[in-house]
Amino acid sequence: MIVAFSVSPSAAEEDGGVSEAVARAVKVVRESGLPNSTNAMFTNIEGESWDQVMDVVKRAVEAAGEGSTRVGLVLKADIRPGYEGQLTAKVERVEKHLSE
């Protein structure tokens, strides 16, 4: 399964940004060892089960929320049992169509 999530604490930085908190969340994801990618809006993570992926998301949300009284979470999941490597394979399929 692939989960795309975005996390944002209520306590923003002086300029209104949340990059420091997001960096704490991304660090948790990267240290998980699961395939992942981060872009301007979401962090994507791929794993074999709900428990595996949601454990990482939960820890990432907790890390982002350090020092904040409230955290917002947006989550989207693609649940496709029996498929691996879809974090890159999905993009490759789209790129193939674009090159035709």
Short mmCIF file of N, CA and C in Angstrom, two decimals:
data_model
loop_
_atom_site.label_atom_id
_atom_site.label_comp_id
_atom_site.label_asym_id
_atom_site.label_seq_id
_atom_site.Cartn_x
_atom_site.Cartn_y
_atom_site.Cartn_z
N MET A 1 0.83 -1.18 0.00
CA MET A 1 0.00 0.00 0.00
C MET A 1 0.87 1.23 0.00
N ILE A 2 0.36 2.27 -0.62
CA ILE A 2 1.03 3.57 -0.61
C ILE A 2 0.15 4.53 0.15
N VAL A 3 0.76 5.30 1.04
CA VAL A 3 0.05 6.35 1.75
C VAL A 3 0.74 7.67 1.46
N ALA A 4 -0.04 8.65 1.06
CA ALA A 4 0.43 10.02 0.90
C ALA A 4 -0.14 10.80 2.07
N PHE A 5 0.73 11.50 2.80
CA PHE A 5 0.20 12.27 3.92
C PHE A 5 0.90 13.61 4.04
N SER A 6 0.18 14.53 4.63
CA SER A 6 0.68 15.86 4.92
C SER A 6 0.33 16.16 6.37
N VAL A 7 1.29 16.66 7.10
CA VAL A 7 1.09 16.94 8.51
C VAL A 7 1.49 18.38 8.79
N SER A 8 0.70 19.06 9.62
CA SER A 8 0.98 20.46 9.92
C SER A 8 0.56 20.77 11.35
N PRO A 9 1.50 21.19 12.19
CA PRO A 9 1.15 21.56 13.56
C PRO A 9 0.54 22.95 13.62
N SER A 10 -0.19 23.24 14.68
CA SER A 10 -0.80 24.56 14.83
C SER A 10 0.23 25.62 15.19
N ALA A 11 1.30 25.24 15.83
CA ALA A 11 2.34 26.21 16.21
C ALA A 11 3.31 26.36 15.05
N ALA A 12 3.10 27.41 14.28
CA ALA A 12 3.95 27.66 13.11
C ALA A 12 5.20 28.44 13.51
N GLU A 13 6.16 28.45 12.59
CA GLU A 13 7.38 29.23 12.77
C GLU A 13 7.04 30.71 12.65
N GLU A 14 7.97 31.58 12.97
CA GLU A 14 7.73 33.03 12.94
C GLU A 14 7.18 33.51 11.60
N ASP A 15 7.65 32.93 10.51
CA ASP A 15 7.20 33.36 9.18
C ASP A 15 5.92 32.65 8.74
N GLY A 16 5.32 31.85 9.64
CA GLY A 16 4.09 31.13 9.32
C GLY A 16 4.33 29.76 8.71
N GLY A 17 5.60 29.43 8.46
CA GLY A 17 5.94 28.14 7.88
C GLY A 17 5.94 27.02 8.90
N VAL A 18 6.06 25.81 8.41
CA VAL A 18 6.10 24.63 9.28
C VAL A 18 7.24 23.69 8.88
N SER A 19 8.24 24.21 8.17
CA SER A 19 9.29 23.34 7.62
C SER A 19 10.07 22.59 8.69
N GLU A 20 10.30 23.19 9.84
CA GLU A 20 11.04 22.50 10.89
C GLU A 20 10.25 21.29 11.40
N ALA A 21 8.96 21.47 11.62
CA ALA A 21 8.10 20.37 12.08
C ALA A 21 7.98 19.30 11.01
N VAL A 22 7.84 19.71 9.75
CA VAL A 22 7.74 18.75 8.66
C VAL A 22 9.04 17.96 8.55
N ALA A 23 10.17 18.62 8.74
CA ALA A 23 11.46 17.93 8.69
C ALA A 23 11.54 16.84 9.75
N ARG A 24 11.00 17.10 10.93
CA ARG A 24 11.00 16.06 11.97
C ARG A 24 10.17 14.86 11.53
N ALA A 25 9.03 15.12 10.88
CA ALA A 25 8.18 14.03 10.39
C ALA A 25 8.88 13.25 9.28
N VAL A 26 9.49 13.95 8.35
CA VAL A 26 10.17 13.30 7.22
C VAL A 26 11.35 12.47 7.73
N LYS A 27 12.02 12.94 8.75
CA LYS A 27 13.13 12.17 9.34
C LYS A 27 12.64 10.82 9.83
N VAL A 28 11.50 10.80 10.50
CA VAL A 28 10.91 9.54 10.98
C VAL A 28 10.64 8.62 9.80
N VAL A 29 10.06 9.16 8.74
CA VAL A 29 9.73 8.35 7.55
C VAL A 29 11.00 7.79 6.94
N ARG A 30 12.00 8.61 6.76
CA ARG A 30 13.25 8.15 6.13
C ARG A 30 13.96 7.11 6.99
N GLU A 31 13.92 7.28 8.29
CA GLU A 31 14.56 6.31 9.18
C GLU A 31 13.80 4.99 9.27
N SER A 32 12.56 4.96 8.78
CA SER A 32 11.75 3.73 8.83
C SER A 32 12.31 2.66 7.91
N GLY A 33 13.04 3.07 6.88
CA GLY A 33 13.57 2.11 5.91
C GLY A 33 12.58 1.73 4.82
N LEU A 34 11.36 2.22 4.90
CA LEU A 34 10.36 1.94 3.86
C LEU A 34 10.58 2.88 2.68
N PRO A 35 10.24 2.43 1.46
CA PRO A 35 10.35 3.31 0.31
C PRO A 35 9.51 4.57 0.54
N ASN A 36 10.07 5.73 0.21
CA ASN A 36 9.35 6.98 0.45
C ASN A 36 9.85 8.07 -0.48
N SER A 37 9.07 9.11 -0.59
CA SER A 37 9.45 10.31 -1.32
C SER A 37 8.71 11.49 -0.71
N THR A 38 9.31 12.65 -0.83
CA THR A 38 8.69 13.86 -0.30
C THR A 38 8.68 14.91 -1.40
N ASN A 39 7.54 15.59 -1.54
CA ASN A 39 7.46 16.70 -2.49
C ASN A 39 6.93 17.92 -1.75
N ALA A 40 6.59 18.95 -2.48
CA ALA A 40 6.18 20.21 -1.85
C ALA A 40 4.91 20.10 -1.00
N MET A 41 4.08 19.09 -1.27
CA MET A 41 2.80 19.01 -0.57
C MET A 41 2.60 17.76 0.28
N PHE A 42 3.25 16.64 -0.08
CA PHE A 42 3.00 15.39 0.61
C PHE A 42 4.28 14.58 0.79
N THR A 43 4.24 13.68 1.72
CA THR A 43 5.25 12.63 1.85
C THR A 43 4.54 11.33 1.52
N ASN A 44 5.15 10.53 0.66
CA ASN A 44 4.60 9.24 0.24
C ASN A 44 5.43 8.14 0.87
N ILE A 45 4.77 7.11 1.33
CA ILE A 45 5.45 5.97 1.94
C ILE A 45 4.77 4.69 1.49
N GLU A 46 5.57 3.66 1.20
CA GLU A 46 5.03 2.39 0.72
C GLU A 46 5.43 1.27 1.67
N GLY A 47 4.46 0.43 2.00
CA GLY A 47 4.72 -0.72 2.85
C GLY A 47 3.80 -1.87 2.53
N GLU A 48 3.99 -2.97 3.22
CA GLU A 48 3.23 -4.19 2.94
C GLU A 48 1.89 -4.25 3.66
N SER A 49 1.73 -3.50 4.75
CA SER A 49 0.50 -3.63 5.54
C SER A 49 0.10 -2.30 6.17
N TRP A 50 -1.18 -2.25 6.56
CA TRP A 50 -1.69 -1.09 7.30
C TRP A 50 -0.84 -0.83 8.53
N ASP A 51 -0.61 -1.87 9.31
CA ASP A 51 0.11 -1.70 10.57
C ASP A 51 1.50 -1.12 10.34
N GLN A 52 2.19 -1.61 9.33
CA GLN A 52 3.55 -1.15 9.05
C GLN A 52 3.55 0.33 8.65
N VAL A 53 2.70 0.70 7.73
CA VAL A 53 2.67 2.07 7.23
C VAL A 53 2.09 3.03 8.26
N MET A 54 0.99 2.65 8.89
CA MET A 54 0.35 3.56 9.83
C MET A 54 1.18 3.78 11.09
N ASP A 55 2.00 2.82 11.46
CA ASP A 55 2.91 3.03 12.59
C ASP A 55 3.88 4.17 12.27
N VAL A 56 4.40 4.19 11.05
CA VAL A 56 5.32 5.25 10.65
C VAL A 56 4.59 6.59 10.58
N VAL A 57 3.39 6.61 10.02
CA VAL A 57 2.62 7.85 9.94
C VAL A 57 2.34 8.38 11.34
N LYS A 58 1.95 7.51 12.24
CA LYS A 58 1.66 7.93 13.62
C LYS A 58 2.89 8.56 14.26
N ARG A 59 4.03 7.91 14.12
CA ARG A 59 5.26 8.45 14.71
C ARG A 59 5.68 9.76 14.05
N ALA A 60 5.44 9.89 12.75
CA ALA A 60 5.75 11.13 12.04
C ALA A 60 4.86 12.27 12.53
N VAL A 61 3.59 12.00 12.72
CA VAL A 61 2.67 13.01 13.23
C VAL A 61 3.08 13.45 14.64
N GLU A 62 3.45 12.48 15.46
CA GLU A 62 3.89 12.81 16.82
C GLU A 62 5.15 13.68 16.78
N ALA A 63 6.08 13.36 15.89
CA ALA A 63 7.32 14.15 15.78
C ALA A 63 7.02 15.56 15.31
N ALA A 64 6.15 15.69 14.32
CA ALA A 64 5.80 17.02 13.80
C ALA A 64 5.08 17.85 14.86
N GLY A 65 4.35 17.20 15.72
CA GLY A 65 3.55 17.89 16.72
C GLY A 65 4.27 18.26 18.00
N GLU A 66 5.55 17.92 18.10
CA GLU A 66 6.30 18.26 19.31
C GLU A 66 6.21 19.76 19.58
N GLY A 67 5.75 20.12 20.77
CA GLY A 67 5.63 21.53 21.15
C GLY A 67 4.37 22.21 20.64
N SER A 68 3.48 21.47 20.03
CA SER A 68 2.24 22.05 19.51
C SER A 68 1.05 21.38 20.20
N THR A 69 0.00 22.14 20.35
CA THR A 69 -1.21 21.60 21.00
C THR A 69 -2.18 20.96 20.02
N ARG A 70 -1.90 21.13 18.72
CA ARG A 70 -2.81 20.60 17.71
C ARG A 70 -2.02 20.30 16.43
N VAL A 71 -2.40 19.20 15.77
CA VAL A 71 -1.75 18.81 14.52
C VAL A 71 -2.83 18.42 13.52
N GLY A 72 -2.70 18.93 12.29
CA GLY A 72 -3.60 18.54 11.22
C GLY A 72 -2.94 17.47 10.36
N LEU A 73 -3.72 16.48 9.94
CA LEU A 73 -3.22 15.40 9.12
C LEU A 73 -4.16 15.18 7.94
N VAL A 74 -3.59 15.16 6.73
CA VAL A 74 -4.32 14.80 5.52
C VAL A 74 -3.69 13.50 5.03
N LEU A 75 -4.51 12.49 4.74
CA LEU A 75 -3.97 11.19 4.36
C LEU A 75 -4.78 10.61 3.21
N LYS A 76 -4.07 10.07 2.23
CA LYS A 76 -4.69 9.37 1.10
C LYS A 76 -3.97 8.05 0.95
N ALA A 77 -4.71 6.96 0.73
CA ALA A 77 -4.09 5.64 0.63
C ALA A 77 -4.51 4.93 -0.65
N ASP A 78 -3.56 4.20 -1.23
CA ASP A 78 -3.80 3.32 -2.38
C ASP A 78 -3.52 1.90 -1.89
N ILE A 79 -4.57 1.15 -1.68
CA ILE A 79 -4.46 -0.19 -1.10
C ILE A 79 -4.61 -1.21 -2.22
N ARG A 80 -3.50 -1.89 -2.53
CA ARG A 80 -3.48 -2.82 -3.65
C ARG A 80 -2.65 -4.04 -3.25
N PRO A 81 -3.27 -4.99 -2.53
CA PRO A 81 -2.53 -6.16 -2.06
C PRO A 81 -1.82 -6.91 -3.19
N GLY A 82 -0.63 -7.38 -2.88
CA GLY A 82 0.12 -8.17 -3.83
C GLY A 82 1.02 -7.37 -4.76
N TYR A 83 1.00 -6.06 -4.67
CA TYR A 83 1.83 -5.22 -5.52
C TYR A 83 2.89 -4.53 -4.67
N GLU A 84 4.11 -4.52 -5.17
CA GLU A 84 5.21 -3.83 -4.51
C GLU A 84 5.87 -2.90 -5.52
N GLY A 85 6.63 -1.95 -5.03
CA GLY A 85 7.36 -1.06 -5.91
C GLY A 85 6.49 -0.07 -6.66
N GLN A 86 5.28 0.14 -6.20
CA GLN A 86 4.35 1.01 -6.91
C GLN A 86 4.65 2.49 -6.73
N LEU A 87 5.44 2.82 -5.74
CA LEU A 87 5.82 4.22 -5.53
C LEU A 87 6.50 4.78 -6.78
N THR A 88 7.30 3.96 -7.42
CA THR A 88 7.96 4.39 -8.66
C THR A 88 7.25 3.84 -9.90
N ALA A 89 6.69 2.65 -9.82
CA ALA A 89 6.06 2.03 -10.99
C ALA A 89 4.88 2.83 -11.51
N LYS A 90 4.11 3.42 -10.61
CA LYS A 90 2.96 4.22 -11.05
C LYS A 90 3.41 5.41 -11.88
N VAL A 91 4.47 6.05 -11.44
CA VAL A 91 5.00 7.21 -12.17
C VAL A 91 5.59 6.76 -13.50
N GLU A 92 6.29 5.64 -13.51
CA GLU A 92 6.87 5.12 -14.75
C GLU A 92 5.79 4.83 -15.80
N ARG A 93 4.66 4.29 -15.37
CA ARG A 93 3.57 4.01 -16.32
C ARG A 93 3.02 5.30 -16.94
N VAL A 94 2.90 6.34 -16.14
CA VAL A 94 2.43 7.62 -16.65
C VAL A 94 3.46 8.20 -17.62
N GLU A 95 4.74 8.15 -17.23
CA GLU A 95 5.79 8.68 -18.11
C GLU A 95 5.83 7.94 -19.44
N LYS A 96 5.57 6.64 -19.42
CA LYS A 96 5.55 5.86 -20.66
C LYS A 96 4.47 6.40 -21.60
N HIS A 97 3.30 6.67 -21.06
CA HIS A 97 2.22 7.21 -21.90
C HIS A 97 2.57 8.60 -22.43
N LEU A 98 3.25 9.38 -21.64
CA LEU A 98 3.64 10.72 -22.08
C LEU A 98 4.67 10.68 -23.20
N SER A 99 5.47 9.65 -23.24
CA SER A 99 6.51 9.55 -24.25
C SER A 99 6.02 8.97 -25.57
N GLU A 100 4.79 8.49 -25.61
CA GLU A 100 4.24 7.86 -26.83
C GLU A 100 3.79 8.91 -27.83
#
